[in-house]
mmCIF file of C-alpha atoms and ligand atoms in Angstrom:
data_model
loop_
_atom_site.group_PDB
_atom_site.id
_atom_site.type_symbol
_atom_site.label_atom_id
_atom_site.label_comp_id
_atom_site.label_asym_id
_atom_site.label_seq_id
_atom_site.Cartn_x
_atom_site.Cartn_y
_atom_site.Cartn_z
ATOM 1 C CA MET X 11 16.645 -20.349 -14.781
ATOM 2 C CA ILE X 12 13.871 -18.399 -12.820
ATOM 3 C CA LEU X 13 14.477 -15.291 -10.694
ATOM 4 C CA VAL X 14 12.763 -15.489 -7.404
ATOM 5 C CA THR X 15 12.316 -12.604 -5.463
ATOM 6 C CA GLY X 16 11.657 -12.718 -1.738
ATOM 7 C CA GLY X 17 12.493 -16.566 -2.102
ATOM 8 C CA THR X 18 14.029 -16.575 1.116
ATOM 9 C CA GLY X 19 10.542 -15.611 2.890
ATOM 10 C CA TYR X 20 7.590 -17.785 3.797
ATOM 11 C CA ILE X 21 5.861 -18.470 0.545
ATOM 12 C CA GLY X 22 8.975 -17.746 -1.459
ATOM 13 C CA SER X 23 10.852 -20.500 0.295
ATOM 14 C CA HIS X 24 8.180 -23.207 -0.433
ATOM 15 C CA THR X 25 7.990 -22.191 -4.193
ATOM 16 C CA VAL X 26 11.717 -22.302 -4.413
ATOM 17 C CA ALA X 27 11.661 -25.952 -3.011
ATOM 18 C CA GLU X 28 9.224 -26.852 -5.422
ATOM 19 C CA LEU X 29 10.852 -25.511 -8.388
ATOM 20 C CA LEU X 30 14.130 -27.168 -7.406
ATOM 21 C CA GLY X 31 12.006 -30.530 -6.888
ATOM 22 C CA ALA X 32 10.631 -29.944 -10.346
ATOM 23 C CA GLY X 33 14.224 -29.275 -11.836
ATOM 24 C CA ARG X 34 14.150 -25.845 -12.410
ATOM 25 C CA GLU X 35 16.961 -23.584 -11.722
ATOM 26 C CA VAL X 36 16.707 -20.621 -9.384
ATOM 27 C CA VAL X 37 18.446 -17.412 -8.414
ATOM 28 C CA ILE X 38 16.604 -16.109 -5.211
ATOM 29 C CA LEU X 39 16.626 -12.235 -4.648
ATOM 30 C CA ASP X 40 16.282 -11.237 -1.126
ATOM 31 C CA ASN X 41 17.240 -8.641 1.202
ATOM 32 C CA LEU X 42 16.478 -10.548 4.330
ATOM 33 C CA CYS X 43 14.477 -7.602 5.636
ATOM 34 C CA ASN X 44 11.720 -10.199 6.870
ATOM 35 C CA SER X 45 13.692 -13.631 6.409
ATOM 36 C CA ARG X 46 17.095 -15.627 7.019
ATOM 37 C CA ALA X 47 19.882 -16.396 5.056
ATOM 38 C CA ASP X 48 19.907 -19.805 6.464
ATOM 39 C CA VAL X 49 16.603 -20.464 4.630
ATOM 40 C CA VAL X 50 18.973 -21.350 1.581
ATOM 41 C CA GLU X 51 20.481 -24.228 3.224
ATOM 42 C CA ARG X 52 17.567 -25.426 4.825
ATOM 43 C CA ILE X 53 15.970 -25.494 1.182
ATOM 44 C CA THR X 54 19.032 -26.975 0.084
ATOM 45 C CA ALA X 55 18.529 -29.832 2.574
ATOM 46 C CA ILE X 56 14.833 -30.443 1.495
ATOM 47 C CA THR X 57 15.539 -30.681 -2.205
ATOM 48 C CA GLY X 58 19.327 -31.874 -2.503
ATOM 49 C CA GLU X 59 19.729 -28.610 -4.704
ATOM 50 C CA GLN X 60 21.218 -25.493 -4.117
ATOM 51 C CA PRO X 61 19.407 -22.318 -5.341
ATOM 52 C CA GLN X 62 21.570 -19.339 -5.909
ATOM 53 C CA PHE X 63 21.413 -16.437 -3.693
ATOM 54 C CA ALA X 64 22.011 -12.850 -4.131
ATOM 55 C CA GLN X 65 21.436 -10.734 -0.852
ATOM 56 C CA GLY X 66 19.846 -7.388 -2.148
ATOM 57 C CA ASP X 67 17.095 -5.263 -2.979
ATOM 58 C CA ILE X 68 14.579 -5.196 -6.055
ATOM 59 C CA ARG X 69 14.732 -1.188 -5.707
ATOM 60 C CA ASP X 70 18.598 -1.676 -6.703
ATOM 61 C CA ALA X 71 18.322 -0.871 -10.339
ATOM 62 C CA ALA X 72 22.145 -1.382 -10.369
ATOM 63 C CA LEU X 73 22.117 -4.809 -8.799
ATOM 64 C CA LEU X 74 19.265 -5.944 -10.828
ATOM 65 C CA ASP X 75 21.123 -4.814 -14.401
ATOM 66 C CA HIS X 76 23.947 -7.242 -13.131
ATOM 67 C CA LEU X 77 21.927 -10.100 -12.290
ATOM 68 C CA PHE X 78 19.900 -9.887 -15.368
ATOM 69 C CA ALA X 79 22.974 -9.366 -17.516
ATOM 70 C CA ARG X 80 24.997 -12.633 -15.619
ATOM 71 C CA HIS X 81 22.010 -14.975 -15.692
ATOM 72 C CA LYS X 82 19.342 -15.772 -18.875
ATOM 73 C CA PHE X 83 15.977 -15.683 -17.025
ATOM 74 C CA GLU X 84 13.537 -17.319 -18.412
ATOM 75 C CA ALA X 85 10.833 -15.916 -15.991
ATOM 76 C CA VAL X 86 10.591 -13.977 -12.617
ATOM 77 C CA ILE X 87 8.474 -14.743 -9.701
ATOM 78 C CA HIS X 88 7.945 -12.026 -7.650
ATOM 79 C CA PHE X 89 7.283 -11.694 -3.851
ATOM 80 C CA ALA X 90 9.472 -9.306 -2.353
ATOM 81 C CA GLY X 91 7.538 -6.794 -0.632
ATOM 82 C CA LEU X 92 5.907 -5.940 2.927
ATOM 83 C CA LYS X 93 2.856 -7.442 3.883
ATOM 84 C CA ALA X 94 1.708 -6.238 7.512
ATOM 85 C CA VAL X 95 -1.733 -4.271 6.903
ATOM 86 C CA GLY X 96 -1.491 -2.559 10.461
ATOM 87 C CA GLU X 97 2.104 -1.325 9.681
ATOM 88 C CA SER X 98 1.103 -0.163 6.337
ATOM 89 C CA VAL X 99 -1.612 2.300 8.156
ATOM 90 C CA GLU X 100 1.520 4.109 10.254
ATOM 91 C CA LYS X 101 4.130 3.686 7.368
ATOM 92 C CA PRO X 102 2.297 4.151 4.055
ATOM 93 C CA LEU X 103 5.380 5.629 2.505
ATOM 94 C CA GLU X 104 7.611 2.626 3.260
ATOM 95 C CA TYR X 105 4.987 0.392 1.546
ATOM 96 C CA TYR X 106 4.649 2.417 -1.415
ATOM 97 C CA ASP X 107 8.495 2.497 -1.726
ATOM 98 C CA ASN X 108 9.157 -1.064 -1.074
ATOM 99 C CA ASN X 109 6.028 -2.549 -2.693
ATOM 100 C CA VAL X 110 5.386 -0.120 -5.798
ATOM 101 C CA HIS X 111 8.507 1.621 -6.675
ATOM 102 C CA GLY X 112 10.401 -1.989 -5.780
ATOM 103 C CA SER X 113 8.141 -3.711 -8.410
ATOM 104 C CA MET X 114 8.444 -0.607 -10.792
ATOM 105 C CA THR X 115 12.203 -0.929 -10.627
ATOM 106 C CA LEU X 116 12.083 -4.658 -11.182
ATOM 107 C CA PHE X 117 9.707 -4.538 -14.181
ATOM 108 C CA GLY X 118 11.931 -1.769 -15.561
ATOM 109 C CA ALA X 119 15.250 -4.258 -15.288
ATOM 110 C CA MET X 120 12.811 -6.926 -16.910
ATOM 111 C CA GLN X 121 11.917 -4.956 -19.521
ATOM 112 C CA ARG X 122 15.621 -3.627 -20.461
ATOM 113 C CA HIS X 123 16.782 -7.404 -20.515
ATOM 114 C CA ALA X 124 13.806 -8.582 -22.339
ATOM 115 C CA VAL X 125 12.677 -10.696 -19.774
ATOM 116 C CA LYS X 126 9.150 -10.767 -20.314
ATOM 117 C CA ARG X 127 7.491 -13.469 -18.260
ATOM 118 C CA LEU X 128 6.373 -12.737 -14.697
ATOM 119 C CA VAL X 129 4.281 -14.399 -11.713
ATOM 120 C CA PHE X 130 3.063 -11.743 -9.315
ATOM 121 C CA SER X 131 1.964 -12.105 -5.719
ATOM 122 C CA SER X 132 -1.073 -10.291 -4.963
ATOM 123 C CA SER X 133 -3.641 -10.901 -2.664
ATOM 124 C CA ALA X 134 -7.477 -11.394 -1.717
ATOM 125 C CA THR X 135 -7.086 -8.172 0.017
ATOM 126 C CA VAL X 136 -7.739 -6.546 -3.419
ATOM 127 C CA TYR X 137 -11.506 -7.477 -3.022
ATOM 128 C CA GLY X 138 -11.938 -5.500 -0.006
ATOM 129 C CA ASP X 139 -15.304 -6.168 1.788
ATOM 130 C CA PRO X 140 -16.908 -8.833 -0.889
ATOM 131 C CA ALA X 141 -20.293 -7.900 -1.816
ATOM 132 C CA THR X 142 -20.920 -11.739 -2.584
ATOM 133 C CA LEU X 143 -19.218 -14.665 -2.194
ATOM 134 C CA PRO X 144 -17.649 -16.804 -3.229
ATOM 135 C CA LEU X 145 -15.115 -14.186 -4.572
ATOM 136 C CA ARG X 146 -14.500 -14.537 -8.756
ATOM 137 C CA GLU X 147 -11.487 -12.739 -10.429
ATOM 138 C CA ASP X 148 -14.172 -10.546 -12.081
ATOM 139 C CA ALA X 149 -15.761 -9.146 -8.688
ATOM 140 C CA PRO X 150 -15.112 -5.350 -7.758
ATOM 141 C CA LEU X 151 -11.687 -4.437 -6.530
ATOM 142 C CA HIS X 152 -11.493 -1.917 -3.636
ATOM 143 C CA ALA X 153 -8.437 -1.909 -1.503
ATOM 144 C CA THR X 154 -9.242 -0.805 2.188
ATOM 145 C CA ASN X 155 -5.599 0.039 3.307
ATOM 146 C CA PRO X 156 -2.250 1.288 2.019
ATOM 147 C CA TYR X 157 -1.021 -2.260 1.929
ATOM 148 C CA GLY X 158 -4.014 -3.611 0.013
ATOM 149 C CA ARG X 159 -3.373 -0.132 -2.478
ATOM 150 C CA THR X 160 -0.118 -1.357 -3.387
ATOM 151 C CA LYS X 161 -0.955 -4.670 -4.472
ATOM 152 C CA LEU X 162 -3.977 -2.929 -6.351
ATOM 153 C CA MET X 163 -1.532 -0.273 -7.911
ATOM 154 C CA ILE X 164 1.116 -3.196 -8.811
ATOM 155 C CA GLU X 165 -1.776 -5.113 -10.463
ATOM 156 C CA GLN X 166 -2.824 -1.903 -12.411
ATOM 157 C CA MET X 167 0.741 -1.325 -13.818
ATOM 158 C CA LEU X 168 0.902 -4.719 -14.979
ATOM 159 C CA GLU X 169 -2.436 -4.667 -16.968
ATOM 160 C CA ASP X 170 -1.006 -0.946 -18.380
ATOM 161 C CA ILE X 171 2.455 -3.063 -18.960
ATOM 162 C CA ALA X 172 0.731 -5.962 -20.874
ATOM 163 C CA ARG X 173 -1.423 -3.733 -22.823
ATOM 164 C CA ALA X 174 1.629 -1.633 -23.986
ATOM 165 C CA ASP X 175 3.447 -4.470 -25.307
ATOM 166 C CA PRO X 176 2.014 -8.105 -26.035
ATOM 167 C CA ALA X 177 5.363 -9.764 -25.843
ATOM 168 C CA TRP X 178 4.510 -9.680 -21.797
ATOM 169 C CA ARG X 179 3.224 -12.903 -20.148
ATOM 170 C CA ILE X 180 2.035 -12.396 -16.669
ATOM 171 C CA ALA X 181 0.059 -14.529 -13.952
ATOM 172 C CA THR X 182 -1.471 -12.095 -11.235
ATOM 173 C CA LEU X 183 -2.252 -14.603 -8.321
ATOM 174 C CA ARG X 184 -4.183 -13.468 -5.477
ATOM 175 C CA TYR X 185 -3.462 -15.376 -2.856
ATOM 176 C CA PHE X 186 -6.232 -16.085 -0.042
ATOM 177 C CA ASN X 187 -4.917 -17.356 3.578
ATOM 178 C CA PRO X 188 -1.758 -19.399 3.131
ATOM 179 C CA ILE X 189 -1.091 -21.259 6.212
ATOM 180 C CA GLY X 190 0.772 -24.477 7.057
ATOM 181 C CA ALA X 191 4.596 -25.503 6.723
ATOM 182 C CA HIS X 192 6.557 -27.737 4.754
ATOM 183 C CA ALA X 193 6.077 -31.595 5.940
ATOM 184 C CA SER X 194 9.794 -31.789 6.649
ATOM 185 C CA GLY X 195 9.098 -28.943 9.438
ATOM 186 C CA ARG X 196 12.612 -26.995 8.150
ATOM 187 C CA ILE X 197 10.635 -24.042 6.686
ATOM 188 C CA GLY X 198 7.716 -22.299 7.437
ATOM 189 C CA GLU X 199 6.452 -18.788 8.696
ATOM 190 C CA ALA X 200 8.660 -16.831 10.962
ATOM 191 C CA PRO X 201 6.682 -13.546 11.918
ATOM 192 C CA ASN X 202 8.526 -10.645 13.728
ATOM 193 C CA GLY X 203 7.587 -10.025 16.943
ATOM 194 C CA THR X 204 3.997 -11.057 18.347
ATOM 195 C CA PRO X 205 1.866 -12.566 15.328
ATOM 196 C CA ASN X 206 -0.815 -10.521 13.847
ATOM 197 C CA ASN X 207 -2.200 -13.180 11.621
ATOM 198 C CA LEU X 208 -4.252 -16.191 13.022
ATOM 199 C CA LEU X 209 -2.552 -19.225 12.642
ATOM 200 C CA PRO X 210 0.985 -18.337 14.242
ATOM 201 C CA TYR X 211 -0.792 -17.024 17.195
ATOM 202 C CA ILE X 212 -2.785 -19.894 17.748
ATOM 203 C CA ALA X 213 0.390 -22.187 17.244
ATOM 204 C CA GLN X 214 2.183 -19.936 19.896
ATOM 205 C CA VAL X 215 -0.410 -20.486 22.077
ATOM 206 C CA ALA X 216 -0.463 -24.140 21.892
ATOM 207 C CA ALA X 217 3.003 -24.113 22.457
ATOM 208 C CA GLY X 218 2.536 -22.313 25.640
ATOM 209 C CA LYS X 219 4.426 -19.110 24.366
ATOM 210 C CA LEU X 220 1.483 -16.851 24.585
ATOM 211 C CA LYS X 221 -1.187 -17.021 27.183
ATOM 212 C CA GLN X 222 -4.384 -17.344 25.111
ATOM 213 C CA LEU X 223 -6.176 -16.410 21.698
ATOM 214 C CA SER X 224 -8.018 -13.279 21.641
ATOM 215 C CA ILE X 225 -10.984 -13.823 18.971
ATOM 216 C CA PHE X 226 -11.987 -10.619 17.372
ATOM 217 C CA GLY X 227 -15.730 -10.553 17.414
ATOM 218 C CA ASP X 228 -18.287 -13.278 17.750
ATOM 219 C CA ASP X 229 -20.778 -11.255 16.223
ATOM 220 C CA TYR X 230 -20.264 -11.553 12.695
ATOM 221 C CA PRO X 231 -23.234 -12.846 10.337
ATOM 222 C CA THR X 232 -21.754 -15.981 10.062
ATOM 223 C CA PRO X 233 -22.807 -19.552 11.411
ATOM 224 C CA ASP X 234 -20.799 -19.115 14.812
ATOM 225 C CA GLY X 235 -20.297 -15.616 14.809
ATOM 226 C CA THR X 236 -16.572 -15.627 14.111
ATOM 227 C CA GLY X 237 -14.872 -14.416 10.808
ATOM 228 C CA ILE X 238 -14.836 -16.719 7.954
ATOM 229 C CA ARG X 239 -11.531 -16.920 5.755
ATOM 230 C CA ASP X 240 -10.007 -19.488 2.886
ATOM 231 C CA TYR X 241 -6.862 -20.991 4.439
ATOM 232 C CA ILE X 242 -4.841 -22.489 2.050
ATOM 233 C CA HIS X 243 -1.747 -24.819 2.634
ATOM 234 C CA VAL X 244 1.494 -22.878 1.531
ATOM 235 C CA VAL X 245 2.826 -25.886 -0.099
ATOM 236 C CA ASP X 246 -0.483 -26.263 -2.377
ATOM 237 C CA LEU X 247 -0.017 -22.432 -3.084
ATOM 238 C CA ALA X 248 3.559 -22.982 -3.907
ATOM 239 C CA LEU X 249 2.462 -25.321 -6.517
ATOM 240 C CA GLY X 250 -0.085 -23.043 -7.996
ATOM 241 C CA HIS X 251 3.320 -20.637 -9.091
ATOM 242 C CA LEU X 252 4.646 -23.655 -11.003
ATOM 243 C CA LYS X 253 1.207 -24.450 -12.797
ATOM 244 C CA ALA X 254 1.026 -20.713 -13.459
ATOM 245 C CA LEU X 255 4.653 -20.857 -15.036
ATOM 246 C CA ASN X 256 3.713 -23.588 -17.112
ATOM 247 C CA HIS X 257 0.666 -21.652 -18.606
ATOM 248 C CA LEU X 258 2.803 -18.818 -19.225
ATOM 249 C CA ALA X 259 4.859 -20.870 -21.325
ATOM 250 C CA ALA X 260 2.153 -21.640 -23.918
ATOM 251 C CA HIS X 261 -0.183 -18.391 -23.173
ATOM 252 C CA SER X 262 0.477 -14.860 -24.074
ATOM 253 C CA GLY X 263 -1.312 -12.027 -22.097
ATOM 254 C CA LEU X 264 -2.147 -11.307 -18.332
ATOM 255 C CA HIS X 265 -4.185 -13.531 -16.432
ATOM 256 C CA VAL X 266 -5.601 -13.383 -13.068
ATOM 257 C CA TYR X 267 -6.128 -16.356 -10.625
ATOM 258 C CA ASN X 268 -7.588 -16.917 -7.325
ATOM 259 C CA LEU X 269 -5.305 -19.189 -5.460
ATOM 260 C CA GLY X 270 -7.649 -20.698 -2.665
ATOM 261 C CA THR X 271 -9.675 -23.623 -1.688
ATOM 262 C CA GLY X 272 -13.137 -22.423 -2.111
ATOM 263 C CA GLN X 273 -14.038 -23.486 1.281
ATOM 264 C CA GLY X 274 -14.256 -20.944 4.103
ATOM 265 C CA TYR X 275 -13.618 -21.787 7.911
ATOM 266 C CA SER X 276 -14.345 -19.803 11.096
ATOM 267 C CA VAL X 277 -12.017 -18.725 13.523
ATOM 268 C CA LEU X 278 -13.738 -21.413 16.189
ATOM 269 C CA GLU X 279 -13.256 -24.002 13.465
ATOM 270 C CA ILE X 280 -9.642 -22.963 12.744
ATOM 271 C CA LEU X 281 -9.042 -23.443 16.933
ATOM 272 C CA ARG X 282 -10.871 -26.691 17.311
ATOM 273 C CA ALA X 283 -8.872 -28.289 14.008
ATOM 274 C CA PHE X 284 -5.498 -27.140 15.812
ATOM 275 C CA GLU X 285 -6.322 -28.410 19.299
ATOM 276 C CA ARG X 286 -6.993 -31.565 17.342
ATOM 277 C CA ALA X 287 -3.562 -31.615 15.240
ATOM 278 C CA SER X 288 -1.841 -30.691 18.284
ATOM 279 C CA GLY X 289 -3.414 -32.407 21.219
ATOM 280 C CA LYS X 290 -3.222 -29.200 23.232
ATOM 281 C CA THR X 291 -6.148 -27.239 24.758
ATOM 282 C CA ILE X 292 -6.240 -23.405 23.357
ATOM 283 C CA PRO X 293 -7.519 -21.235 25.795
ATOM 284 C CA PHE X 294 -9.359 -18.109 24.326
ATOM 285 C CA GLN X 295 -11.426 -15.097 25.040
ATOM 286 C CA ILE X 296 -13.763 -13.083 22.732
ATOM 287 C CA VAL X 297 -12.777 -9.450 22.281
ATOM 288 C CA PRO X 298 -14.340 -6.403 20.079
ATOM 289 C CA ARG X 299 -13.871 -6.849 16.337
ATOM 290 C CA ARG X 300 -10.541 -5.820 14.800
ATOM 291 C CA PRO X 301 -10.990 -2.509 12.821
ATOM 292 C CA GLY X 302 -11.179 -3.127 9.262
ATOM 293 C CA ASP X 303 -11.570 -6.829 9.517
ATOM 294 C CA ILE X 304 -14.469 -8.436 7.190
ATOM 295 C CA ALA X 305 -16.808 -11.059 8.063
ATOM 296 C CA SER X 306 -16.112 -13.612 5.484
ATOM 297 C CA CYS X 307 -13.939 -14.136 2.590
ATOM 298 C CA TYR X 308 -13.799 -17.290 0.476
ATOM 299 C CA ALA X 309 -12.533 -17.814 -3.284
ATOM 300 C CA ASP X 310 -14.210 -19.238 -6.328
ATOM 301 C CA ALA X 311 -10.796 -20.998 -7.351
ATOM 302 C CA SER X 312 -12.378 -22.558 -10.438
ATOM 303 C CA LYS X 313 -10.718 -20.479 -12.952
ATOM 304 C CA ALA X 314 -7.188 -21.933 -11.690
ATOM 305 C CA ALA X 315 -8.776 -25.676 -11.931
ATOM 306 C CA ARG X 316 -10.220 -24.638 -15.410
ATOM 307 C CA GLU X 317 -7.103 -22.793 -16.877
ATOM 308 C CA LEU X 318 -4.231 -23.994 -14.972
ATOM 309 C CA GLY X 319 -4.916 -27.418 -13.838
ATOM 310 C CA TRP X 320 -4.220 -26.776 -10.146
ATOM 311 C CA GLN X 321 -6.535 -27.330 -7.298
ATOM 312 C CA ALA X 322 -5.575 -27.233 -3.407
ATOM 313 C CA GLN X 323 -5.106 -30.725 -2.130
ATOM 314 C CA CYS X 324 -4.450 -30.399 1.547
ATOM 315 C CA GLY X 325 -7.163 -30.622 3.846
ATOM 316 C CA LEU X 326 -7.544 -28.376 7.364
ATOM 317 C CA GLY X 327 -5.956 -30.990 9.513
ATOM 318 C CA GLU X 328 -2.742 -31.393 7.153
ATOM 319 C CA MET X 329 -2.497 -27.589 7.163
ATOM 320 C CA CYS X 330 -2.822 -27.488 11.116
ATOM 321 C CA GLY X 331 -0.525 -30.656 11.489
ATOM 322 C CA ASP X 332 2.337 -29.078 9.400
ATOM 323 C CA ALA X 333 2.175 -25.910 11.182
ATOM 324 C CA TRP X 334 2.477 -27.409 14.720
ATOM 325 C CA ARG X 335 5.636 -29.724 13.488
ATOM 326 C CA TRP X 336 7.274 -26.704 12.412
ATOM 327 C CA GLN X 337 6.126 -24.456 15.482
ATOM 328 C CA CYS X 338 7.889 -27.716 17.486
ATOM 329 C CA ASN X 339 10.813 -27.710 15.566
ATOM 330 C CA ASP X 340 12.164 -24.369 15.188
ATOM 331 C CA GLY X 341 8.895 -22.176 13.980
ATOM 332 C CA PHE X 342 7.938 -18.961 14.304
ATOM 333 C CA ILE X 343 11.126 -18.037 16.388
ATOM 334 C CA ARG X 344 13.070 -14.946 15.417
ATOM 335 C CA TYR X 345 17.128 -15.719 15.729
HETATM 336 P P1 LIG D 410 7.368 -12.723 3.674
HETATM 337 O O1 LIG D 410 7.907 -11.438 4.192
HETATM 338 O O2 LIG D 410 7.709 -14.169 4.350
HETATM 339 O O3 LIG D 410 8.549 -12.925 2.182
HETATM 340 C C1 LIG D 410 8.814 -11.497 1.497
HETATM 341 C C2 LIG D 410 10.288 -11.573 1.475
HETATM 342 O O4 LIG D 410 10.517 -10.571 0.744
HETATM 343 C C3 LIG D 410 11.202 -11.531 2.600
HETATM 344 O O5 LIG D 410 12.114 -12.712 2.577
HETATM 345 C C4 LIG D 410 11.918 -10.163 2.604
HETATM 346 O O6 LIG D 410 13.084 -10.005 3.269
HETATM 347 C C5 LIG D 410 11.633 -9.889 1.205
HETATM 348 N N1 LIG D 410 11.967 -8.591 0.805
HETATM 349 C C6 LIG D 410 11.138 -7.609 1.250
HETATM 350 N N2 LIG D 410 11.306 -6.484 0.350
HETATM 351 C C7 LIG D 410 12.135 -6.280 -0.321
HETATM 352 C C8 LIG D 410 12.754 -5.687 -0.936
HETATM 353 N N3 LIG D 410 12.615 -4.550 -1.246
HETATM 354 N N4 LIG D 410 13.904 -6.320 -1.609
HETATM 355 C C9 LIG D 410 14.176 -7.696 -1.638
HETATM 356 N N5 LIG D 410 13.853 -8.555 -0.612
HETATM 357 C C10 LIG D 410 12.573 -7.875 -0.243
HETATM 358 O O7 LIG D 410 6.254 -12.672 3.160
HETATM 359 P P2 LIG D 410 5.135 -13.874 2.266
HETATM 360 O O8 LIG D 410 3.986 -14.207 3.093
HETATM 361 O O9 LIG D 410 6.004 -14.910 1.975
HETATM 362 O O10 LIG D 410 4.534 -13.145 1.035
HETATM 363 C C11 LIG D 410 5.176 -12.950 -0.106
HETATM 364 C C12 LIG D 410 4.477 -12.031 -0.831
HETATM 365 O O11 LIG D 410 3.126 -12.557 -0.903
HETATM 366 C C13 LIG D 410 4.204 -10.563 -0.710
HETATM 367 O O12 LIG D 410 4.565 -10.281 -1.682
HETATM 368 C C14 LIG D 410 3.057 -10.505 0.120
HETATM 369 O O13 LIG D 410 2.485 -9.339 -0.073
HETATM 370 C C15 LIG D 410 2.393 -11.594 -0.746
HETATM 371 N N6 LIG D 410 0.933 -12.298 0.171
HETATM 372 C C16 LIG D 410 1.379 -12.992 1.233
HETATM 373 C C17 LIG D 410 0.119 -13.335 1.895
HETATM 374 C C18 LIG D 410 0.231 -13.964 3.142
HETATM 375 O O14 LIG D 410 -0.777 -13.878 4.032
HETATM 376 N N7 LIG D 410 1.526 -14.505 3.888
HETATM 377 C C19 LIG D 410 -1.327 -12.888 1.391
HETATM 378 C C20 LIG D 410 -1.496 -12.506 0.254
HETATM 379 C C21 LIG D 410 -0.239 -11.900 -0.278
HETATM 380 N N1 LIG D 411 -8.097 -13.461 14.101
HETATM 381 C C1 LIG D 411 -8.122 -13.584 15.660
HETATM 382 N N2 LIG D 411 -7.399 -13.256 16.545
HETATM 383 C C2 LIG D 411 -6.218 -12.901 16.149
HETATM 384 C C3 LIG D 411 -5.885 -13.065 14.853
HETATM 385 C C4 LIG D 411 -7.257 -13.290 13.589
HETATM 386 O O1 LIG D 411 -9.579 -13.953 15.901
HETATM 387 O O2 LIG D 411 -5.307 -13.067 17.013
HETATM 388 C C5 LIG D 411 -9.156 -13.515 13.060
HETATM 389 C C6 LIG D 411 -9.660 -12.485 12.346
HETATM 390 O O3 LIG D 411 -10.442 -11.431 12.862
HETATM 391 C C7 LIG D 411 -10.100 -12.981 10.848
HETATM 392 C C8 LIG D 411 -8.964 -14.161 10.887
HETATM 393 O O4 LIG D 411 -8.706 -14.640 12.457
HETATM 394 O O5 LIG D 411 -11.224 -13.120 11.260
HETATM 395 C C9 LIG D 411 -8.096 -13.776 10.174
HETATM 396 O O6 LIG D 411 -7.074 -13.264 10.219
HETATM 397 P P1 LIG D 411 -5.863 -13.211 9.738
HETATM 398 O O7 LIG D 411 -5.174 -11.966 10.661
HETATM 399 O O8 LIG D 411 -4.830 -14.329 9.950
HETATM 400 O O9 LIG D 411 -5.972 -12.995 8.254
HETATM 401 P P2 LIG D 411 -6.745 -11.726 7.453
HETATM 402 O O10 LIG D 411 -7.793 -12.490 6.849
HETATM 403 O O11 LIG D 411 -7.267 -10.666 8.326
HETATM 404 O O12 LIG D 411 -5.466 -11.130 6.685
HETATM 405 C C10 LIG D 411 -4.639 -12.092 5.726
HETATM 406 C C11 LIG D 411 -3.386 -11.038 5.428
HETATM 407 C C12 LIG D 411 -3.617 -10.040 4.427
HETATM 408 C C13 LIG D 411 -4.061 -10.660 3.236
HETATM 409 C C14 LIG D 411 -5.756 -11.319 3.670
HETATM 410 C C15 LIG D 411 -5.719 -12.021 2.396
HETATM 411 O O13 LIG D 411 -3.143 -10.569 6.790
HETATM 412 O O14 LIG D 411 -2.515 -9.277 4.102
HETATM 413 O O15 LIG D 411 -5.233 -12.661 4.576
HETATM 414 O O16 LIG D 411 -4.949 -12.844 1.858
HETATM 415 F F1 LIG D 411 -4.670 -9.589 2.401
#
């Protein structure tokens, strides 16, 4: 039995679907602050297996004690947290409370109940503005906003926990830019209000819900002047969690992995790929750079390939096609 915090969210729901598909049993803990309860039925429809669902908060120690007493968890996959960079600048305390205090509360319950196997959702944002590319796991870490600092603090907390007690087995996964949706079109990303991230924004322009894409800067030192990122299909990312769990079954200690494709694409390349996948023209304008953005960021994902036997499989066409199917079916709409 695996406890998945944040399991009705974007990456969590795809991971739960893969876990169930692989015959694992799952309990989801989610307070639904950024997802919907019907995701549980959607996962069940996709997999034919029903995850258990507890609506609640990772900061609720009594609830955690109840869950850990009731189920014999083999491991925890910890997705729950807030993730909007801009919001974290405006509401830092909410981010420290939800992400840092929430994670501390969860790790405390794990310790009390002797469940010491953990896969943690970190982010490429912990690398800040990279000095060299591609990014290896041993690159210098430097968060540039409160959200990034919460991830860095949790990573450091986990290092201390692993150092203090060798019984802990921890995989810290640094995600690059997850996009796309489940091929069934039943689950995907559902951002609140106007999307901040590129793919949901483009998808809504293609669907006619937003007028045009604003490209934040075409004067970066990149071949076409627009920002370059390492976009990874969310199902590939989900499968990385299963590989990490398998690795922890055989290896002790703390392990850090980049989960990306290793391939960077510019904003204009993404826009063209989405036009091809959707058959729509996507109007755009060039506007000034977004404060805090970096020129380029992509992974050296060779450590995950070597140690986990994991490699992203989906190309950009599939990522855009699946995002478009989700958008046409249901996607990105808040009920
Ligand atoms: P998401 O918002 O879709 O999912 C997070 C889930 O956690 C939501 O369902 C939300 O309701 C739940 N949640 C939040 N706070 C909670 C709390 N205190 N108690 C219980 N549940 C709570 O986000 P996502 O994109 O699926 O991201 C999952 C994790 O991956 C996050 O930790 C995020 O920081 C990290 N991450 C995401 C990205 C990305 O681009 N999506 C990139 C790097 C890292
Ligand atoms: N972009 C635009 N217009 C938009 C939105 C984005 O031009 O409307 C550009 C950005 O300038 C950037 C690229 O598209 O060059 C990607 O931007 P996103 O906002 O989609 O993603 P970021 O790389 O800025 O950040 C994301 C998450 C962070 C996470 C980081 C690394 O939002 O939380 O990936 O994982 F830390």
